[in-house]
Coordinates of C-alpha atoms and ligand atoms in Angstrom, one line a residue:
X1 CA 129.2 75.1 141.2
X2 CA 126.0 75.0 143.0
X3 CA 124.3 71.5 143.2
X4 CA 120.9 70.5 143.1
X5 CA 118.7 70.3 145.9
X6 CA 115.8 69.1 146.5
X7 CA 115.8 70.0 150.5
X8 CA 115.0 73.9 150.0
X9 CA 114.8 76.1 153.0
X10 CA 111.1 76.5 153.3
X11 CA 110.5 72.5 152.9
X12 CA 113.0 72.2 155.4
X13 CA 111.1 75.1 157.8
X14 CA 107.9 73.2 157.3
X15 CA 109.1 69.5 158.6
X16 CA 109.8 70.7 161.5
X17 CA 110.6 73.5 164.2
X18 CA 113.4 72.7 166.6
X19 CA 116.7 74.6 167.0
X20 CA 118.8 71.8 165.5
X21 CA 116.4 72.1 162.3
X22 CA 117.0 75.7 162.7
X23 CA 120.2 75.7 161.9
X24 CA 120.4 73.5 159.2
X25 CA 117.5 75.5 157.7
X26 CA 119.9 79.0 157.8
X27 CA 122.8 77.3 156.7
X28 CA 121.2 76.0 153.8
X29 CA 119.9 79.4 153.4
X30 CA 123.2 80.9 153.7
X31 CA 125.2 78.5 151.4
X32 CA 122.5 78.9 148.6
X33 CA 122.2 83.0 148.8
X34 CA 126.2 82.8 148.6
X35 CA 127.3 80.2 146.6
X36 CA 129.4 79.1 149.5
X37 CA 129.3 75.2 150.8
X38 CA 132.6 75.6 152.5
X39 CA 135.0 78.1 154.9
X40 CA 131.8 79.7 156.0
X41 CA 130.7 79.9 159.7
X42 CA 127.3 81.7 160.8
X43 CA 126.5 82.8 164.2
X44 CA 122.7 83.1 164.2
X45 CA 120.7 85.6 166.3
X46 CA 118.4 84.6 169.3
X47 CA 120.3 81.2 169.6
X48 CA 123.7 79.6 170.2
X49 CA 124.1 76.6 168.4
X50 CA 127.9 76.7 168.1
X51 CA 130.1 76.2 170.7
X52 CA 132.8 77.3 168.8
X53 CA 131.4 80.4 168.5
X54 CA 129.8 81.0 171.9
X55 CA 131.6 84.5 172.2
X56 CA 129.8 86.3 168.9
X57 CA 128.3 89.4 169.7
X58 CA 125.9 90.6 167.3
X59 CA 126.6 94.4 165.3
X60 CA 124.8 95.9 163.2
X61 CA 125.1 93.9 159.6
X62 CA 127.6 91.6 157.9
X63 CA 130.9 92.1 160.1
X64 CA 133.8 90.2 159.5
X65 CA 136.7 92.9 160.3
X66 CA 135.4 93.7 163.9
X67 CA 134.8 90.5 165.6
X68 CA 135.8 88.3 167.1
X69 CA 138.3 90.0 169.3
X70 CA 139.7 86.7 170.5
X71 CA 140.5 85.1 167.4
X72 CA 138.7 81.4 167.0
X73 CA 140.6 78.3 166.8
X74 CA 139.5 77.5 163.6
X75 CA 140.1 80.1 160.5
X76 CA 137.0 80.8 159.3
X77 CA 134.8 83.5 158.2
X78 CA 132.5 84.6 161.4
X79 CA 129.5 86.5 160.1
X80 CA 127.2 87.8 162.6
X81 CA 123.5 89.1 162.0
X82 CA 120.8 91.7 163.7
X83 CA 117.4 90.4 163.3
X84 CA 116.6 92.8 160.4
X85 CA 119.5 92.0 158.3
X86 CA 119.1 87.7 158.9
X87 CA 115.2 88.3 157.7
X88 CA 116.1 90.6 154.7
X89 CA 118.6 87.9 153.5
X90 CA 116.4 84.8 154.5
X91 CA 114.0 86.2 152.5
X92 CA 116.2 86.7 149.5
X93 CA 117.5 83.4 149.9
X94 CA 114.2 81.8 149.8
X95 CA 113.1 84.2 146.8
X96 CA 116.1 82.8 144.9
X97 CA 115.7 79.2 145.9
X98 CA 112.3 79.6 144.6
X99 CA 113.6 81.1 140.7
X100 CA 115.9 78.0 140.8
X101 CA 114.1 75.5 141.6
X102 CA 111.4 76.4 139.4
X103 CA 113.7 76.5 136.4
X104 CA 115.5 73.4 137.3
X105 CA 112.1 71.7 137.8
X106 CA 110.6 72.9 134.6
X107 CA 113.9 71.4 132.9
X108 CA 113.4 68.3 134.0
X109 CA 109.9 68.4 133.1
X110 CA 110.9 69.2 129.7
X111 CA 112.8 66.2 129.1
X112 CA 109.5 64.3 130.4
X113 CA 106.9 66.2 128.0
X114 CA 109.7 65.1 125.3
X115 CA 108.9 62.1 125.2
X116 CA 105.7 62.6 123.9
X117 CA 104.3 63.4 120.5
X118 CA 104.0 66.9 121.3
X119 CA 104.9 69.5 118.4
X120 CA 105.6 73.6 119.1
X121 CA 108.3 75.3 121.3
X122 CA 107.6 74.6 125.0
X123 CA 107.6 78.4 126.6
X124 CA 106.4 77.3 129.9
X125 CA 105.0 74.1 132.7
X126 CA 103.1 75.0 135.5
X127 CA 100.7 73.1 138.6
X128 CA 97.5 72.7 137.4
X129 CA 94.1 72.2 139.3
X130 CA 92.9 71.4 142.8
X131 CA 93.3 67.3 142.8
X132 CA 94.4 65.5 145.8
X133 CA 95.9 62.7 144.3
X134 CA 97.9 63.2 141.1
X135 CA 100.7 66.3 140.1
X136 CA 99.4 68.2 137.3
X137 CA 100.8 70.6 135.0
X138 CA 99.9 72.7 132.1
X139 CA 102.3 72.8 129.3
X140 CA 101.9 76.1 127.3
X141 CA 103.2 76.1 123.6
X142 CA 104.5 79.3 122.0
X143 CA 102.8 78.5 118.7
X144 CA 99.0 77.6 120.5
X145 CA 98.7 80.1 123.8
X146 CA 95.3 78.4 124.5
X147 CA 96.1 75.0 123.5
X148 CA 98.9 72.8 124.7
X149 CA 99.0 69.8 127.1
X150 CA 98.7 68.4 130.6
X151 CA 101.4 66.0 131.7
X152 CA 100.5 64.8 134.8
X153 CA 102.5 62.1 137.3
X154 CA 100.4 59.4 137.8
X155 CA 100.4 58.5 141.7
X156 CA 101.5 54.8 142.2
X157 CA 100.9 54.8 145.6
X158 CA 97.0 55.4 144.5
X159 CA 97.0 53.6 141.4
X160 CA 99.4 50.5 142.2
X161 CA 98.2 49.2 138.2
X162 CA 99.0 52.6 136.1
X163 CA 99.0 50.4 133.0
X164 CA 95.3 49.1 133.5
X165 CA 94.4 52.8 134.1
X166 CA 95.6 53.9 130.5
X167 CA 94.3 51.1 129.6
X168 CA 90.9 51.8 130.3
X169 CA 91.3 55.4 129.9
X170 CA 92.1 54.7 126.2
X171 CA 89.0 51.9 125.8
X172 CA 86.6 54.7 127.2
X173 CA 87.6 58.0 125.1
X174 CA 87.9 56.2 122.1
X175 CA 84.4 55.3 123.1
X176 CA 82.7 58.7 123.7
X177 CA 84.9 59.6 120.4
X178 CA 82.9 57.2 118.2
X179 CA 79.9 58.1 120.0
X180 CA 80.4 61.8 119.9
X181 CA 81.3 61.4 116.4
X182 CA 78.1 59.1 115.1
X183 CA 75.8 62.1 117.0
X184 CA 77.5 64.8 114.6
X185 CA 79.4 66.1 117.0
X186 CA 82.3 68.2 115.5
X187 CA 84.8 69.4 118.0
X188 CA 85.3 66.3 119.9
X189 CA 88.9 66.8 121.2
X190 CA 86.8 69.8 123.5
X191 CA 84.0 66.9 124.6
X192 CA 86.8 64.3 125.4
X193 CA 89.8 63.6 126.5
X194 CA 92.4 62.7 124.0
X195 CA 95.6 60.9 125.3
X196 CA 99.0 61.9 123.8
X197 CA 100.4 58.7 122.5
X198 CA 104.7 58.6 123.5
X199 CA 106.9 59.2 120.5
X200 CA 107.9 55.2 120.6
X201 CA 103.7 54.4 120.9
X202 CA 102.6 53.1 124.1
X203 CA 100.8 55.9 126.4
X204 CA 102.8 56.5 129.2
X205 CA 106.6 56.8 130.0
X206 CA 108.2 55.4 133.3
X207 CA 111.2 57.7 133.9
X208 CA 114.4 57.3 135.6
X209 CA 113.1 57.5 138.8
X210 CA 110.0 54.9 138.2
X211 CA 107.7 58.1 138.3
X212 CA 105.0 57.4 135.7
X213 CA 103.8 59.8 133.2
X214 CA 101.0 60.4 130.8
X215 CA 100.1 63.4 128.5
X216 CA 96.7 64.6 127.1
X217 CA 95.7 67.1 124.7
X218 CA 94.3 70.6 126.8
X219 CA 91.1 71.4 126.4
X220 CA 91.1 74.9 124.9
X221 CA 89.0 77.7 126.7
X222 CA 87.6 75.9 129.7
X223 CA 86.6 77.2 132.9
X224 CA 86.6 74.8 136.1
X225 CA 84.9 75.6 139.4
X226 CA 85.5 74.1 143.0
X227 CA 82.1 75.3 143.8
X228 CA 78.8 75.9 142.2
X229 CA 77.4 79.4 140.9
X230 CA 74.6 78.8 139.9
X231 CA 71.8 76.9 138.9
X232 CA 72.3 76.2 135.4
X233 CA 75.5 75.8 135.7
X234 CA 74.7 72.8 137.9
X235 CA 72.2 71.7 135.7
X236 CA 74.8 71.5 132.4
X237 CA 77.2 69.5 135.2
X238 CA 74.2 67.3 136.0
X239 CA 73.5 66.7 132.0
X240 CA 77.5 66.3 131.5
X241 CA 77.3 63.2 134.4
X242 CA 73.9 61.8 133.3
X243 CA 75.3 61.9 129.2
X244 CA 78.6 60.0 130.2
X245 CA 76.5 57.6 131.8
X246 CA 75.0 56.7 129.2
X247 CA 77.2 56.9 126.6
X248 CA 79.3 54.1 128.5
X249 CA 76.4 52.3 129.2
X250 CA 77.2 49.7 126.3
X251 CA 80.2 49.4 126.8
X252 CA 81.0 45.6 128.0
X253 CA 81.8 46.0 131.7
X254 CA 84.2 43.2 131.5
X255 CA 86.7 45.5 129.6
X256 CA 87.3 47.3 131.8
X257 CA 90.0 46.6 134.3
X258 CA 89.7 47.4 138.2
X259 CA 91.9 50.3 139.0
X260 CA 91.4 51.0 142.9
X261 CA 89.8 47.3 144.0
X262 CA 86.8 47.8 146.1
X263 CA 87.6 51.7 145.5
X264 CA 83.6 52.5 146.8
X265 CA 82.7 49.4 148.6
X266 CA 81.8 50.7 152.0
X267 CA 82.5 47.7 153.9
X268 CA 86.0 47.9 152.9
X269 CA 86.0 51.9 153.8
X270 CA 84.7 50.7 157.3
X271 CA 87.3 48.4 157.7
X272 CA 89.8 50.7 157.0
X273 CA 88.2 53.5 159.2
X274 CA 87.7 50.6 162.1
X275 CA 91.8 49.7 161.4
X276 CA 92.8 53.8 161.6
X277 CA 90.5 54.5 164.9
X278 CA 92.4 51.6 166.2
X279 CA 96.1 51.6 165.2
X280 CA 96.1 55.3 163.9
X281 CA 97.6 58.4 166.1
X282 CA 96.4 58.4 169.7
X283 CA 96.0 61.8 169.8
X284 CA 94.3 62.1 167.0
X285 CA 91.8 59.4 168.1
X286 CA 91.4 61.1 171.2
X287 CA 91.1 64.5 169.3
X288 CA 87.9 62.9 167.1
X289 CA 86.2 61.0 169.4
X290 CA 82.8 63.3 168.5
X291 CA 83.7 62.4 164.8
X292 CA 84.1 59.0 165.3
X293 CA 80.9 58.0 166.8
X294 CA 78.8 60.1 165.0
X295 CA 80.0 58.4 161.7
X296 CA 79.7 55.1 164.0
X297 CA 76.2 55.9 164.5
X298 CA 75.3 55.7 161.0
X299 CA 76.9 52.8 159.7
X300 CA 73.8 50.4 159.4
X301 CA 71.7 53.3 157.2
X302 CA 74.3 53.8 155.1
X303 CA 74.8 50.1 154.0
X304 CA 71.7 50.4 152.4
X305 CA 73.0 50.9 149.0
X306 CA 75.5 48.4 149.3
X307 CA 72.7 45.9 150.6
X308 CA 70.8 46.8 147.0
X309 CA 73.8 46.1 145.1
X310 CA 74.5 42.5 146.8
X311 CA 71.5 41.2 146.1
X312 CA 71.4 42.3 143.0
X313 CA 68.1 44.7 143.3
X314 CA 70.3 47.5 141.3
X315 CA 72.6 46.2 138.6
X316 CA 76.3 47.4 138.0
X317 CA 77.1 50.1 135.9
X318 CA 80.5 51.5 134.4
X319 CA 80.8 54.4 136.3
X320 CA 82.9 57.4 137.1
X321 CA 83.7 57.5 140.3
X322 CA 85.1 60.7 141.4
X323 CA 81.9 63.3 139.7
X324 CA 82.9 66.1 141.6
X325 CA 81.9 69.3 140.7
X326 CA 86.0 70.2 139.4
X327 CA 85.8 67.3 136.9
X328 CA 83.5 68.9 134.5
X329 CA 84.8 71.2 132.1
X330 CA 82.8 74.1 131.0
X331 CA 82.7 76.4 128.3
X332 CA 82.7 80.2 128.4
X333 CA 79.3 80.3 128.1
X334 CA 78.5 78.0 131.2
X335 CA 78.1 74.9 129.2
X336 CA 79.2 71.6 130.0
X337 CA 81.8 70.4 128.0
X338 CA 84.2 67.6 129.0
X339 CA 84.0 65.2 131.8
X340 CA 87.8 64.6 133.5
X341 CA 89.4 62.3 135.3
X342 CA 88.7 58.9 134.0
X343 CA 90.8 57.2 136.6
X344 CA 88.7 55.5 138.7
X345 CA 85.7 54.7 135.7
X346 CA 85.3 51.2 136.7
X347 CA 82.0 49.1 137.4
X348 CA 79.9 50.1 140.5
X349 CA 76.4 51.7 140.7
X350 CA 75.0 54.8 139.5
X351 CA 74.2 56.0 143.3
X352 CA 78.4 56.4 143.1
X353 CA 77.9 59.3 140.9
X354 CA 74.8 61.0 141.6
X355 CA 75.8 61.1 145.0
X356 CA 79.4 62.4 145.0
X357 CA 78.2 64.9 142.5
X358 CA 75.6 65.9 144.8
X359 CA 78.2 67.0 147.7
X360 CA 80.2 68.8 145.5
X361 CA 77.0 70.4 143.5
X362 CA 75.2 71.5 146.5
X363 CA 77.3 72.3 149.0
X364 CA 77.1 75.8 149.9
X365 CA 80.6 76.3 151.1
X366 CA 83.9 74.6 150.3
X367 CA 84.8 70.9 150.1
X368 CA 87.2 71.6 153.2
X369 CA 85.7 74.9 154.4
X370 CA 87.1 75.9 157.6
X371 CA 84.1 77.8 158.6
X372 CA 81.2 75.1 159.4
X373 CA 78.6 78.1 158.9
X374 CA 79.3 78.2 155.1
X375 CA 78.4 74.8 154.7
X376 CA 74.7 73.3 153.8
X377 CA 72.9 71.9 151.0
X378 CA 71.2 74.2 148.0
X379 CA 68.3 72.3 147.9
X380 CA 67.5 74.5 144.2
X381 CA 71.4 73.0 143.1
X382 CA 70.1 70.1 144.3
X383 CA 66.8 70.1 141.8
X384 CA 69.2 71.8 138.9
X385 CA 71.2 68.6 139.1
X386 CA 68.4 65.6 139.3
X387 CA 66.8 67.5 136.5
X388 CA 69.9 67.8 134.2
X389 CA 71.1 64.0 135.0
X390 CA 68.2 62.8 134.9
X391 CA 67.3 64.5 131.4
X392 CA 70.2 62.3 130.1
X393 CA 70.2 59.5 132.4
X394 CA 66.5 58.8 133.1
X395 CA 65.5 55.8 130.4
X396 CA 68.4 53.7 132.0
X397 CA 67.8 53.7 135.1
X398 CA 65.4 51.4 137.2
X399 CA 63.1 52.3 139.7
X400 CA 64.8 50.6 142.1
X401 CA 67.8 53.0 141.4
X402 CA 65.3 56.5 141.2
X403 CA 64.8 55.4 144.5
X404 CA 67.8 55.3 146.2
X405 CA 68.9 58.5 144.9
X406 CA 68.0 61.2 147.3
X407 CA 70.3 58.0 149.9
X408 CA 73.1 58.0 147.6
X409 CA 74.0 61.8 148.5
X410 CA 73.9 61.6 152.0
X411 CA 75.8 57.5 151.6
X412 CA 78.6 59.3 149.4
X413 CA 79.1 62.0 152.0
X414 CA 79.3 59.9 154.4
X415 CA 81.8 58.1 152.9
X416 CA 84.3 60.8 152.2
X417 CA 84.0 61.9 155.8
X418 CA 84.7 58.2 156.7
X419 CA 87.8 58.3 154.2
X420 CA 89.2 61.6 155.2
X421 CA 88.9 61.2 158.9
X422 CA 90.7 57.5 158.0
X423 CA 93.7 59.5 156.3
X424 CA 93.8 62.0 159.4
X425 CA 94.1 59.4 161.8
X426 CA 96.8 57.8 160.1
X427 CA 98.9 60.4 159.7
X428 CA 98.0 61.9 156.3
X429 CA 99.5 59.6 154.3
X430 CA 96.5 59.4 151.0
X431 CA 95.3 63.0 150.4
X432 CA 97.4 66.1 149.9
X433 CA 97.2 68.2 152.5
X434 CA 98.0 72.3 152.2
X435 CA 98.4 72.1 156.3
X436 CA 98.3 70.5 159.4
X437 CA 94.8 69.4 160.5
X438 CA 93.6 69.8 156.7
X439 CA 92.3 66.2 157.1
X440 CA 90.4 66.6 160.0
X441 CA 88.9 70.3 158.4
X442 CA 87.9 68.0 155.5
X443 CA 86.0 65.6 157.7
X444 CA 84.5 68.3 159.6
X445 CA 83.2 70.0 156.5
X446 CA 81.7 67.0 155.3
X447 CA 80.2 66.0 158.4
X448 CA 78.3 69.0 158.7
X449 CA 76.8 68.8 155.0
X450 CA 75.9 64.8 155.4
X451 CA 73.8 66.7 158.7
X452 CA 72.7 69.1 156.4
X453 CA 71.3 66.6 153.8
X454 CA 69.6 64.7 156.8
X455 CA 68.1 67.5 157.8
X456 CA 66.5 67.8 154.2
X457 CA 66.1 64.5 153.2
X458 CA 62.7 64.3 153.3
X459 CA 62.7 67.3 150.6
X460 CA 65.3 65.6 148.6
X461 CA 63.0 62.3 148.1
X462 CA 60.0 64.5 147.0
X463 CA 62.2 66.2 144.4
X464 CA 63.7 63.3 142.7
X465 CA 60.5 61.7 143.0
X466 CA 58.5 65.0 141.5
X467 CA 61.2 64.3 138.3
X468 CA 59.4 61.2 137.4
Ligands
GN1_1 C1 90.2 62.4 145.2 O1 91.6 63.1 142.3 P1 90.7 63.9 143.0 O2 91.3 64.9 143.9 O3 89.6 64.4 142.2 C2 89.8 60.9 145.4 C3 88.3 60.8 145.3 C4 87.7 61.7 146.4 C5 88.2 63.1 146.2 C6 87.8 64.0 147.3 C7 91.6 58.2 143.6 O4 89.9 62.8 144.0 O5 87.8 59.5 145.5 O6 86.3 61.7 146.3 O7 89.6 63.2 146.2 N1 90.4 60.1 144.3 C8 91.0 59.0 144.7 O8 87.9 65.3 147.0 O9 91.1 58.5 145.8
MG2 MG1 90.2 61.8 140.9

């Protein structure tokens, strides 16, 4: 019998690239396309790894009769390979690996979405979204093709207290709920989130493995977008941010439970960028050394906020945290529907969300986009968003906080630069990466669009001012 694991060929390619990975990587390969773990020796092309087999000679496909001429000390099967037939079958192998690990996967996420309240005949799980943090599936249900759920796996490296996020993730939905319900709303479940209690109550299950689970309801017929289209579609994600806003903003902040301490307190991101650029990866310091003083440079300006918030000039809010563009669901017709992600909705100031939404709302290219050309600021995004947020948001805020607005964007972009070029320069150990150097293409990216905003700051002010 086969056994199960977890150490599939192309992980194993991706670690690393040496010749003593490169045989273990086509043995695995070999063992799992043959169902063979033992009696089965492979000579590999363009190397010589085995001494015992230093003689092979490579023919033209699988040839056991043939060769060796000299028979080996040890009796085993000698299979040699050209080039063509090694990639056909690494190929199959890794097309196989693939179907079963997939299914073995799914099985074990079965078990998981078991545990759950969930009703219908599960006919498939699979990744879901573009988050950096969490894993994310959609579980499709034979009976309700556009329903279903989401099981995610909470990540405890992220979010050490997983019980004081479902904790406030419950306090806050059942809080828009009653809201959304008292305006007449009727199809709340689509304008909320709605946790799936576990079959034994509680609303998250801890598995064998001390991976922790949670499960809400889909949202039927949603749309989600990394990057904007257009500008009404940013103005409904601007309304969808200002209206949450609000609706929390009654909501006693002391409730609330802190999920990421001092998750947007830039002294502490300085800290922890000062700590990377001094004990993180030499060559990667070296490599960023541009990077590194130009966010340097700009420390003092973009304390400002932080300043505000210490003396107590803008007061503290129960905010979202993480208003990027992806965490607004919207409806076929381009309207906002849901806001996502209630992880991180803790107290902090509204500048947190105008100004995250803002690099993820105006930025003309991609949140990592490789090509720095791509990358600036919409400045008619930009005037879409302060006029949906503020629609919804504007009788609570301050003047104090109006004015610090047009900052926030270029504070919040700042930050994330500081926070991924922190990540790269430890070694990638926060955010998901999809490759090497994906850290350092994030900074970059970010970088270029906090320029971008300086260079149209001036523009910025005189819109959010022109909003009253
Ligand atoms: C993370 O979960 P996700 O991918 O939406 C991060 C945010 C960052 C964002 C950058 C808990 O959000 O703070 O702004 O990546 N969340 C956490 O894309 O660190
Ligand atoms: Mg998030």
């Amino acid at each position: 019998m086969l056994t199960i694991r977890s150490n599939w060929p192309v992980n194993l390619w991706l670690k690393s690239w040496d010749a003593k990975s490169y045989k273990k990587l086509l043995h695995k390969a070999f063992q799992n396309l043959f169902f063979i773990k033992k009696n089965l020796e492979v000579s590999y092309p363009f190397c010589n790894f085995n001494n015992d087999l230093h003689n092979c000679r490579p023919e033209r496909g699988l040839c056991q009769k043939s060769w060796p001429k000299r028979p080996v000390q040890r009796k085993k099967l000698c299979v040699c390979l050209t080039p063509g037939t090694f990639a056909g079958l690494f190929f199959i192998s890794i097309v196989f690996n693939f179907a079963f690990y997939s299914s073995v996967l799914m099985d074990q996420l079965k078990v998981i979405v078991d545990q759950f309240s969930v009703t219908g005949i599960i006919t498939d799980i699979a990744p879901l979204g573009s988050g950096h943090i969490h894993e994310t599936y959609r579980v499709a249900i034979e009976s309700d093709p556009d329903g279903g759920y989401v099981l995610q796996q909470i990540n405890t490296h992220v979010f050490r207290d997983p019980e004081a996020v479902m904790h406030n993730i419950d306090l806050v939905t059942a809080h828009i709920q009653k809201k959304l319900t008292g305006s007449g709303i009727s199809d709340t479940e689509r304008r909320v989130l709605t946790p799936v209690k576990l079959r034994n109550g509680g609303l998250m299950h801890r598995d064998q493995s001390d991976k922790v689970w949670r499960c809400f309801l889909y949202i039927r017929n949603h749309k989600t977008y990394d990057r904007a289209i257009n500008e009404e579609q940013v103005y409904e994600g601007g309304k969808a941010y200002g209206m949450f806003l609000q609706m929390l903003s009654d909501l006693p902040a002391s409730h609330i439970r802190e999920t990421i301490p001092g998750f947007h307190d830039l002294d502490l991101r300085l800290h922890q960028f000062d700590d990377a650029c001094r004990n993180g990866l030499r060559m990667r310091i070296d490599e960023t050394r541009r990077e590194i003083n130009l966010l340097g440079e700009r420390k003092d300006e973009m304390r400002t906020i932080l300043e505000l918030g210490k003396s107590g000039e803008i007061p503290l809010r129960i905010v979202h945290h993480d208003t990027k563009i992806n965490n607004v669901l919207f409806d076929q017709n381009g309207k906002g529907l849901c806001v996502i992600d209630l992880d991180t909705v803790m107290p902090g100031y509204v500048h947190d969300d105008f100004g995250d939404s803002i690099r993820t709302f105006t930025n003309t290219g991609e949140e990592d986009d490789a090509d720095l050309k791509r990358v600036s600021i919409n400045l008619s995004f930009f005037e879409a968003y302060v006029f949906g947020f503020c629609e919804q948001a504007r009788s609570m805020l301050s003047q104090v906080e109006k004015d610090y607005l047009a900052l926030s964007a270029r504070a919040m972009t700042y930050m994330q630069s500081l926070r991924f070029l922190a990540d790269y320069l430890n070694g990638d150990v926060y955010y998901r990466i999809h490759h090497p150097g994906h850290n350092l293409q994030r900074t970059r990216a970010q970088i270029k669009l906090m320029l971008c905003m300086e260079d149209n700051y001036d523009e910025m002010k005189r819109i959010i001012k022109n909003m009253g």
